[in-house]
Amino acid sequence: MPATIIIGTQWGDEGKGKVTDWLANDMDMIVRYQGGHNAGHTVIAEGHELKLHLLPSGILRPHITSVIASGLVIDPKALIAELDQIKEIGISDPNLIISSNAHLIMPYHRLLDQAAEFKLGKSKIGTTGLGIGPCYTDKASRVGLRVQDLLDMKIFREKLEVALDFKNQVLTKIYGMEPVEIDAVMDEYSVYADRLKGMIGDTSRVINEALDAGKNVLLEGAQGTMLDIDHGTYPFVTSSSPIAGGACIGTGISPIRVKRIIGIVKAYTTRVGSGPFPTEQENDTGEAMRSVGGEFGTTTGRPRRCGWLDGVILKYAVRLNGLTEIALTKLDVLSPFETIKIAVGYKHDGVVYEHMPNHQTVFHKCTPIYEEMEGWQADISGVTSFEKLPKQARAYVERIQEIAGVPIAMISVGPNRTQTMLR
Ligand code: GDP
Ligand code: IMO
Ligand code: MG
């Protein structure tokens, strides 16, 4: 069977966790392909609200094989904390395989992430401070430690010595911080190695063999298109490739294996951290979206910036990811509004832009061109079919579909599994 990819089309937190969990019924394997525990995917199932950071969103389903593929950066402490969290709800022996090639977040990555942000001051990126960027930096610089190094702590120590030699100079001489002690790290990571070594495997092979055997494989993206290191709002991005192309690199499967690419579109837009956001509403409208939508970071608890849906970004996400369908989430959050706006273009210096401007200064400074639609002002959280939605809500969905040029196959009107309808 071909693989399916789930992609965030905005700046993350579109509801990827909910949609992944919803699709999990039909899947045999669910794979995370990039990012790290900067992700926060909420799954509400069997009476539990789980906030998953590294574990794929199918981990609660006994029939699913969960895979953490090579494109991730893994903080073993965070991973073990999540394994302990699911143990508490009765999943003590999850069917989980962790790529031997994934990179390890080390204590100095966290320190360097936070120190660099502090140094940037007002210009900070607003990272999660979890060491994601510095770990990917070391991967590209070829000085990273990988999951497989946990299998031989002698080699682990040799690599750590080389890394610390340089990192400690940066920590002490540039940032005036305490050095990281090698013995403390060895002690800490030896415990992690003992806990994780039975789960380490060749995930590219595992995934390809599953596909060969006709299994349904879902590749669960983290972050979103606009946080992509190449195509997002650089430098206000994460350090990996959340877009569809990143799924093949991060897993080691061929692009010809992929058939469905589902873009998750939140019915409005949110962003955590710094950077441009043309449709942001720093007013009562944004406040209302935040409070009705519960828009506070799953990982850091920070209030999310909120604004109207951006059709320019939507078209950009369709193009970059080759979306075959869309899952529209959080439509219920727009229920209180008398009118609803969608940006269909931008204006800057007398020029109209219908597509993503290729000079970011324009994107920073542009004014959105809005279409305004009638709201429905009715509770839709219990509606189970598209036909039963108020006509204004149907019109909004149809307008989004028209802008995207891709079918909206799924609509979510609440955080629970049951609050989902197919079209
Ligand atoms: P992700 O990072 O893309 O998985 O999204 P998050 O889990 O960080 O944020 C989405 C939030 O919205 C979570 O709290 C979900 O439980 C919630 N959610 C998902 N879909 C819906 C929906 O259709 N309506 C409402 N009201 N909440 C939703
Ligand atoms: P999910 O998977 C929203 C943002 C951070 C910051 C930028 C860089 O839940 O959608 P990083 O720590 O990655 O170096 O921070 O990226 N960011 C997210 N925003 N949802 C996420 O993940 C995010 N992961 C990172 O807030 O602006
Ligand atoms: Mg999230």
Coordinates of C-alpha atoms and ligand atoms in Angstrom, one line a residue:
M1 CA 0.0 0.0 0.0
P2 CA 1.2 3.5 -0.6
A3 CA 2.0 5.8 2.3
T4 CA 0.0 8.8 3.5
I5 CA 1.5 12.0 4.8
I6 CA -0.1 14.4 7.2
I7 CA 1.2 18.0 7.0
G8 CA 0.6 21.2 8.9
T9 CA -0.2 23.9 6.4
Q10 CA 0.3 26.9 8.7
W11 CA 2.6 27.6 11.6
G12 CA 1.9 24.4 13.5
D13 CA -0.8 23.4 15.9
E14 CA -3.4 22.8 13.2
G15 CA -4.7 19.7 14.9
K16 CA -2.4 17.1 13.3
G17 CA -2.5 14.9 16.4
K18 CA -6.3 14.8 16.4
V19 CA -6.5 13.9 12.7
T20 CA -3.7 11.4 12.9
D21 CA -5.5 9.6 15.8
W22 CA -8.7 9.7 13.8
L23 CA -7.1 8.1 10.8
A24 CA -5.2 5.6 12.9
N25 CA -8.1 3.1 12.8
D26 CA -7.2 2.3 9.2
M27 CA -3.4 2.4 9.7
D28 CA -0.9 -0.3 10.6
M29 CA 2.1 2.0 11.2
I30 CA 2.4 5.6 12.2
V31 CA 5.8 7.4 11.8
R32 CA 7.2 10.7 13.0
Y33 CA 9.7 11.9 10.4
Q34 CA 11.2 15.2 11.6
G35 CA 11.4 17.7 14.5
G36 CA 11.7 16.7 18.1
H37 CA 9.9 17.4 21.3
N38 CA 9.2 20.9 20.2
A39 CA 6.1 19.3 18.8
G40 CA 3.0 19.0 20.9
H41 CA 0.2 16.9 19.4
T42 CA -3.0 16.5 21.4
V43 CA -4.9 13.3 21.3
I44 CA -8.1 12.8 23.2
A45 CA -9.1 9.2 23.3
E46 CA -10.5 6.6 25.7
G47 CA -11.1 9.3 28.4
H48 CA -7.5 10.6 28.3
E49 CA -6.1 13.8 27.0
L50 CA -2.5 13.1 25.9
K51 CA 0.0 15.7 24.8
L52 CA 2.5 13.8 22.7
H53 CA 5.8 15.4 21.8
L54 CA 8.0 12.6 20.4
L55 CA 5.7 9.6 20.3
P56 CA 3.6 9.2 17.2
S57 CA -0.1 9.9 17.7
G58 CA -1.1 6.2 17.1
I59 CA 0.7 5.1 20.3
L60 CA -2.6 4.5 22.1
R61 CA -3.8 2.0 19.6
P62 CA -2.6 -1.6 20.3
H63 CA -2.7 -2.6 16.6
I64 CA -0.3 0.2 15.5
T65 CA 3.5 0.0 15.1
S66 CA 4.9 3.4 16.1
V67 CA 8.1 4.6 14.5
I68 CA 10.4 7.5 15.4
A69 CA 12.4 7.8 12.1
S70 CA 15.9 9.1 11.4
G71 CA 14.9 12.7 10.6
L72 CA 14.2 13.4 14.3
V73 CA 16.3 14.9 17.0
I74 CA 15.6 13.0 20.2
D75 CA 16.0 14.1 23.8
P76 CA 16.1 10.7 25.5
K77 CA 15.0 12.3 28.8
A78 CA 11.8 13.7 27.2
L79 CA 11.2 10.4 25.3
I80 CA 11.4 8.4 28.6
A81 CA 9.1 10.9 30.3
E82 CA 6.6 10.2 27.6
L83 CA 7.0 6.5 27.8
D84 CA 6.4 6.8 31.6
Q85 CA 3.3 9.0 30.9
I86 CA 1.7 6.3 28.7
K87 CA 2.7 3.6 31.2
E88 CA 0.5 5.4 33.7
I89 CA -2.5 4.8 31.5
G90 CA -1.8 1.2 31.0
I91 CA 0.5 1.1 27.9
S92 CA 3.7 -0.4 29.5
D93 CA 5.1 -2.2 26.4
P94 CA 4.4 0.0 23.4
N95 CA 5.2 -1.3 19.9
L96 CA 7.8 1.4 19.2
I97 CA 10.9 1.4 17.0
I98 CA 13.4 4.2 17.2
S99 CA 15.8 4.9 14.4
S100 CA 19.5 4.2 15.1
N101 CA 20.3 7.2 12.8
A102 CA 18.2 9.8 14.6
H103 CA 20.3 12.4 16.4
L104 CA 20.5 12.9 20.2
I105 CA 19.7 16.2 21.9
M106 CA 22.5 16.6 24.5
P107 CA 22.4 18.9 27.6
Y108 CA 24.6 21.5 25.8
H109 CA 22.1 21.8 23.0
R110 CA 19.4 23.0 25.4
L111 CA 21.9 25.4 27.1
L112 CA 23.0 26.8 23.7
D113 CA 19.4 27.2 22.4
Q114 CA 18.4 29.2 25.5
A115 CA 21.7 31.3 25.6
A116 CA 21.4 32.2 21.9
E117 CA 17.8 33.3 22.3
F118 CA 18.8 35.4 25.4
K119 CA 21.6 37.0 23.4
L120 CA 19.3 37.9 20.5
G121 CA 17.1 39.8 22.9
K122 CA 14.3 41.5 21.1
S123 CA 15.2 39.8 17.8
K124 CA 14.8 36.3 19.3
I125 CA 13.1 33.6 17.3
G126 CA 11.0 32.5 20.2
T127 CA 12.2 28.9 20.0
T128 CA 10.9 26.3 22.4
G129 CA 14.3 26.4 24.1
L130 CA 14.6 22.6 23.9
G131 CA 17.8 22.4 21.9
I132 CA 16.2 21.5 18.6
G133 CA 18.2 24.1 16.5
P134 CA 21.6 23.4 18.0
C135 CA 21.1 19.6 17.6
Y136 CA 20.3 20.0 13.9
T137 CA 23.3 22.3 13.6
D138 CA 25.6 19.6 14.9
K139 CA 24.0 17.1 12.6
A140 CA 24.8 19.2 9.6
S141 CA 28.2 20.0 11.0
R142 CA 28.8 16.2 11.4
V143 CA 29.6 16.4 15.0
G144 CA 26.3 15.1 16.4
L145 CA 25.8 12.0 18.5
R146 CA 23.2 9.5 17.2
V147 CA 20.8 7.1 18.8
Q148 CA 23.1 4.2 17.7
D149 CA 25.9 5.6 19.8
L150 CA 23.9 4.6 22.9
L151 CA 24.7 1.0 21.9
D152 CA 28.4 1.5 22.5
M153 CA 29.1 3.8 25.4
K154 CA 32.8 3.7 24.7
I155 CA 32.3 5.3 21.3
F156 CA 29.7 7.5 22.8
R157 CA 32.3 8.9 25.3
E158 CA 34.9 9.4 22.5
K159 CA 32.4 11.5 20.4
L160 CA 31.2 13.4 23.5
E161 CA 34.8 14.3 24.4
V162 CA 35.3 15.8 20.9
A163 CA 32.0 17.7 21.1
L164 CA 32.4 19.0 24.6
D165 CA 35.9 20.2 23.9
F166 CA 34.4 22.8 21.6
K167 CA 30.9 23.3 23.2
N168 CA 32.4 24.1 26.6
Q169 CA 34.5 26.8 25.1
V170 CA 31.4 28.4 23.6
L171 CA 29.4 28.0 26.8
T172 CA 32.2 29.4 29.1
K173 CA 33.9 32.0 26.8
I174 CA 31.0 33.3 24.8
Y175 CA 28.1 32.9 27.1
G176 CA 29.9 33.0 30.5
M177 CA 28.1 29.8 31.6
E178 CA 29.4 26.8 33.5
P179 CA 31.0 24.0 31.4
V180 CA 29.2 20.6 31.0
E181 CA 30.9 17.8 32.9
I182 CA 31.6 14.7 30.8
D183 CA 31.1 12.2 33.7
A184 CA 27.7 13.6 34.6
V185 CA 26.6 13.3 31.0
M186 CA 28.0 9.8 30.7
D187 CA 26.1 8.7 33.9
E188 CA 22.9 10.3 32.7
Y189 CA 23.0 8.9 29.2
S190 CA 24.0 5.4 30.3
V191 CA 20.7 5.2 32.2
Y192 CA 18.9 6.3 29.0
A193 CA 20.8 3.7 26.9
D194 CA 19.7 0.9 29.2
R195 CA 16.1 2.0 29.0
L196 CA 16.0 2.6 25.2
K197 CA 18.4 0.0 23.6
G198 CA 15.7 -2.7 23.1
M199 CA 13.7 -0.3 20.9
I200 CA 16.5 0.9 18.5
G201 CA 16.3 -0.4 15.0
D202 CA 16.6 0.2 11.2
T203 CA 13.5 2.2 10.7
S204 CA 13.9 2.8 6.9
R205 CA 13.9 -1.0 6.4
V206 CA 11.0 -1.5 8.8
I207 CA 8.9 1.1 7.0
N208 CA 9.8 -0.1 3.5
E209 CA 9.1 -3.7 4.4
A210 CA 5.7 -2.6 5.8
L211 CA 4.9 -0.9 2.6
D212 CA 6.1 -4.0 0.6
A213 CA 3.7 -6.1 2.7
G214 CA 0.8 -3.9 1.8
K215 CA 0.4 -2.2 5.2
N216 CA -1.0 1.2 5.6
V217 CA 1.6 3.6 6.7
L218 CA 1.0 7.2 7.9
L219 CA 3.8 9.7 8.1
E220 CA 2.9 12.3 10.8
G221 CA 4.4 15.7 10.2
A222 CA 5.3 18.0 13.1
Q223 CA 5.3 21.8 13.0
G224 CA 4.0 23.3 9.7
T225 CA 4.8 24.5 6.2
M226 CA 5.5 28.1 7.3
L227 CA 8.0 26.8 9.9
D228 CA 10.0 24.9 7.2
I229 CA 13.7 25.8 7.2
D230 CA 13.8 26.3 3.4
H231 CA 10.3 27.5 2.6
G232 CA 9.0 29.1 5.8
T233 CA 9.4 32.5 7.2
Y234 CA 13.2 32.2 7.8
P235 CA 14.8 32.9 10.2
F236 CA 11.6 32.5 12.3
V237 CA 11.3 28.8 11.5
T238 CA 12.3 25.5 13.0
S239 CA 15.4 23.7 11.9
S240 CA 13.9 20.8 10.0
S241 CA 11.7 20.2 6.9
P242 CA 8.1 19.6 7.9
I243 CA 6.8 19.8 4.3
A244 CA 5.9 16.6 2.3
G245 CA 9.3 16.3 0.7
G246 CA 10.8 16.2 4.2
A247 CA 8.8 13.0 4.9
C248 CA 10.9 11.0 2.4
I249 CA 14.2 12.3 3.6
G250 CA 13.2 11.8 7.3
T251 CA 12.1 8.2 6.9
G252 CA 14.2 6.8 4.0
I253 CA 11.3 5.9 1.7
S254 CA 11.1 6.9 -2.0
P255 CA 8.7 9.7 -3.1
I256 CA 7.0 7.2 -5.4
R257 CA 5.7 5.3 -2.3
V258 CA 3.5 8.3 -1.3
K259 CA -0.1 8.6 -2.6
R260 CA -2.1 10.7 -0.2
I261 CA -0.9 14.0 1.2
I262 CA -3.4 15.4 3.7
G263 CA -2.9 19.1 4.6
I264 CA -4.3 20.1 8.0
V265 CA -5.8 23.5 7.8
K266 CA -7.1 25.3 10.9
A267 CA -10.2 27.4 10.1
Y268 CA -8.2 30.4 11.3
T269 CA -4.4 30.9 11.9
T270 CA -2.2 30.7 14.9
R271 CA 1.5 31.2 15.5
V272 CA 3.7 30.7 18.6
G273 CA 7.0 32.6 18.7
S274 CA 8.2 35.6 16.7
G275 CA 8.0 36.4 13.0
P276 CA 5.7 37.9 10.5
F277 CA 2.0 37.0 10.5
P278 CA -0.1 39.2 8.1
T279 CA -3.6 38.2 9.3
E280 CA -2.8 38.5 13.0
Q281 CA -5.5 40.1 15.1
E282 CA -4.0 41.8 18.1
N283 CA -7.5 42.9 19.3
D284 CA -10.7 41.4 20.7
T285 CA -11.1 39.2 17.6
G286 CA -7.7 37.5 18.3
E287 CA -8.5 37.3 22.0
A288 CA -11.8 35.6 21.3
M289 CA -10.1 33.0 19.0
R290 CA -7.5 32.4 21.7
S291 CA -10.0 31.8 24.5
V292 CA -12.6 29.9 22.5
G293 CA -10.0 27.8 20.7
G294 CA -7.8 27.3 23.8
E295 CA -4.9 28.6 21.9
F296 CA -2.1 28.1 24.4
G297 CA 1.1 26.1 23.4
T298 CA 0.9 22.4 24.0
T299 CA 4.7 22.3 24.7
T300 CA 5.5 25.6 26.3
G301 CA 2.1 26.9 27.4
R302 CA 2.7 30.2 25.7
P303 CA -0.4 32.1 24.4
R304 CA -0.6 31.6 20.6
R305 CA -0.9 34.6 18.4
C306 CA -4.2 34.4 16.5
G307 CA -5.7 35.7 13.3
W308 CA -7.9 35.1 10.2
L309 CA -7.3 32.3 7.7
D310 CA -4.8 33.3 5.1
G311 CA -5.6 32.1 1.6
V312 CA -2.2 33.1 0.2
I313 CA -0.5 30.8 2.7
L314 CA -3.1 28.1 1.9
K315 CA -2.2 28.2 -1.8
Y316 CA 1.5 28.2 -1.0
A317 CA 1.0 25.1 1.2
V318 CA -1.0 23.3 -1.5
R319 CA 1.8 24.0 -4.0
L320 CA 4.8 23.1 -1.7
N321 CA 3.2 19.9 -0.4
G322 CA 1.2 18.8 -3.4
L323 CA -1.8 18.3 -1.2
T324 CA -4.3 15.7 -2.4
E325 CA -6.9 16.6 0.2
I326 CA -7.5 18.9 3.2
A327 CA -8.7 18.2 6.7
L328 CA -10.2 21.4 8.1
T329 CA -10.1 21.7 11.8
K330 CA -11.5 23.9 14.6
L331 CA -14.4 25.2 12.5
D332 CA -16.4 25.3 15.7
V333 CA -14.1 28.0 17.1
L334 CA -15.5 30.5 14.6
S335 CA -19.1 29.9 15.7
P336 CA -19.3 33.1 17.8
F337 CA -18.3 35.5 15.1
E338 CA -20.9 37.7 13.3
T339 CA -18.6 37.9 10.2
I340 CA -15.5 35.9 9.2
K341 CA -12.6 37.1 7.1
I342 CA -10.3 35.3 4.7
A343 CA -7.2 36.9 3.2
V344 CA -7.1 36.4 -0.5
G345 CA -4.1 38.6 -1.3
Y346 CA -1.7 41.2 0.1
K347 CA -1.1 44.8 -0.8
H348 CA 2.3 46.5 -0.4
D349 CA 3.6 49.7 -1.9
G350 CA 0.7 49.9 -4.4
V351 CA 1.3 46.3 -5.6
V352 CA -1.2 43.5 -5.2
Y353 CA 0.2 40.0 -4.4
E354 CA -1.9 36.9 -5.0
H355 CA 0.9 34.5 -4.3
M356 CA 3.5 34.4 -1.5
P357 CA 5.8 37.3 -2.1
N358 CA 9.4 36.1 -2.7
H359 CA 10.9 39.0 -0.8
Q360 CA 10.2 38.6 2.8
T361 CA 10.1 42.4 3.5
V362 CA 6.9 42.5 1.6
F363 CA 5.5 39.6 3.7
H364 CA 6.5 41.5 6.8
K365 CA 4.9 44.8 5.8
C366 CA 2.0 43.9 3.6
T367 CA -1.7 44.5 4.4
P368 CA -4.0 41.6 3.8
I369 CA -6.8 41.9 1.3
Y370 CA -9.8 40.4 2.9
E371 CA -13.1 38.8 1.8
E372 CA -15.7 39.0 4.5
M373 CA -18.3 36.3 4.9
E374 CA -21.4 35.9 7.0
G375 CA -20.9 33.9 10.2
W376 CA -23.3 31.2 11.5
Q377 CA -23.5 32.1 15.2
A378 CA -24.7 28.6 16.2
D379 CA -23.2 25.7 18.0
I380 CA -21.9 23.2 15.4
S381 CA -19.8 21.0 17.8
G382 CA -22.4 18.3 17.7
V383 CA -23.0 18.3 13.9
T384 CA -22.0 15.0 12.2
S385 CA -22.6 15.6 8.5
F386 CA -21.6 18.4 6.2
E387 CA -25.2 18.8 4.9
K388 CA -26.4 19.6 8.5
L389 CA -24.0 22.5 9.0
P390 CA -25.5 26.0 8.8
K391 CA -25.5 27.3 5.3
Q392 CA -23.0 30.0 6.2
A393 CA -20.6 27.4 7.6
R394 CA -20.9 25.3 4.4
A395 CA -20.3 28.5 2.3
Y396 CA -17.1 29.2 4.3
V397 CA -15.9 25.6 3.8
E398 CA -16.6 25.8 0.1
R399 CA -14.8 29.1 -0.3
I400 CA -11.7 27.6 1.4
Q401 CA -11.9 24.6 -1.0
E402 CA -12.2 27.0 -4.0
I403 CA -9.1 29.0 -2.9
A404 CA -7.1 25.8 -2.3
G405 CA -8.2 24.0 -5.4
V406 CA -8.1 20.8 -3.3
P407 CA -11.0 18.8 -1.9
I408 CA -11.8 19.3 1.8
A409 CA -12.3 15.7 2.7
M410 CA -12.7 16.0 6.4
I411 CA -14.0 18.6 8.8
S412 CA -13.4 18.7 12.6
V413 CA -15.8 20.5 14.9
G414 CA -14.3 19.6 18.3
P415 CA -11.3 17.9 19.9
N416 CA -12.9 14.5 20.3
R417 CA -12.7 11.6 17.8
T418 CA -16.5 11.7 17.3
Q419 CA -16.5 15.4 16.4
T420 CA -15.2 14.7 12.8
M421 CA -17.2 14.4 9.6
L422 CA -16.2 13.2 6.1
R423 CA -17.2 14.8 2.9
Ligands
GDP1 P1 -1.0 19.8 16.5 O1 0.3 20.3 17.1 O2 -1.2 20.1 15.1 O3 -1.3 18.3 16.8 O4 -2.1 20.6 17.3 P2 -2.2 20.8 18.9 O5 -2.6 19.6 19.6 O6 -1.0 21.5 19.4 O7 -3.3 21.9 19.0 C1 -4.6 21.7 18.6 C2 -5.6 21.8 19.8 O8 -6.9 22.0 19.3 C3 -5.6 20.7 20.7 O9 -5.9 21.1 22.0 C4 -6.8 19.8 20.2 O10 -7.4 19.0 21.2 C5 -7.7 20.9 19.7 N1 -8.6 20.5 18.6 C6 -8.3 19.7 17.5 N2 -9.3 19.8 16.6 C7 -10.2 20.6 17.1 C8 -11.5 21.0 16.7 O11 -12.0 20.7 15.6 N3 -12.2 21.9 17.5 C9 -11.7 22.3 18.7 N4 -12.4 23.1 19.4 N5 -10.5 21.9 19.2 C10 -9.8 21.0 18.4
IMO2 P1 3.5 21.2 16.4 O1 4.0 19.9 15.9 C1 3.9 25.5 16.8 C2 8.0 27.1 16.7 C3 8.5 27.8 17.9 C4 9.4 28.9 17.3 C5 10.0 28.1 16.1 C6 11.4 27.6 16.3 O2 2.9 21.0 17.8 O3 2.7 21.9 15.4 P2 12.3 25.5 17.7 O4 12.2 25.2 19.2 O5 11.6 24.5 16.8 O6 13.7 25.8 17.2 O7 11.4 26.9 17.5 O8 9.1 27.1 15.8 N1 7.5 25.7 16.8 C7 6.2 25.4 16.8 N2 5.1 26.2 16.8 N3 3.8 24.2 16.8 C8 4.9 23.4 16.8 O9 4.8 22.1 16.7 C9 6.2 24.0 16.9 N4 7.4 23.5 17.0 C10 8.2 24.6 16.9 O10 7.5 28.3 18.7 O11 8.6 29.9 16.8
MG3 MG 1.0 21.4 18.6

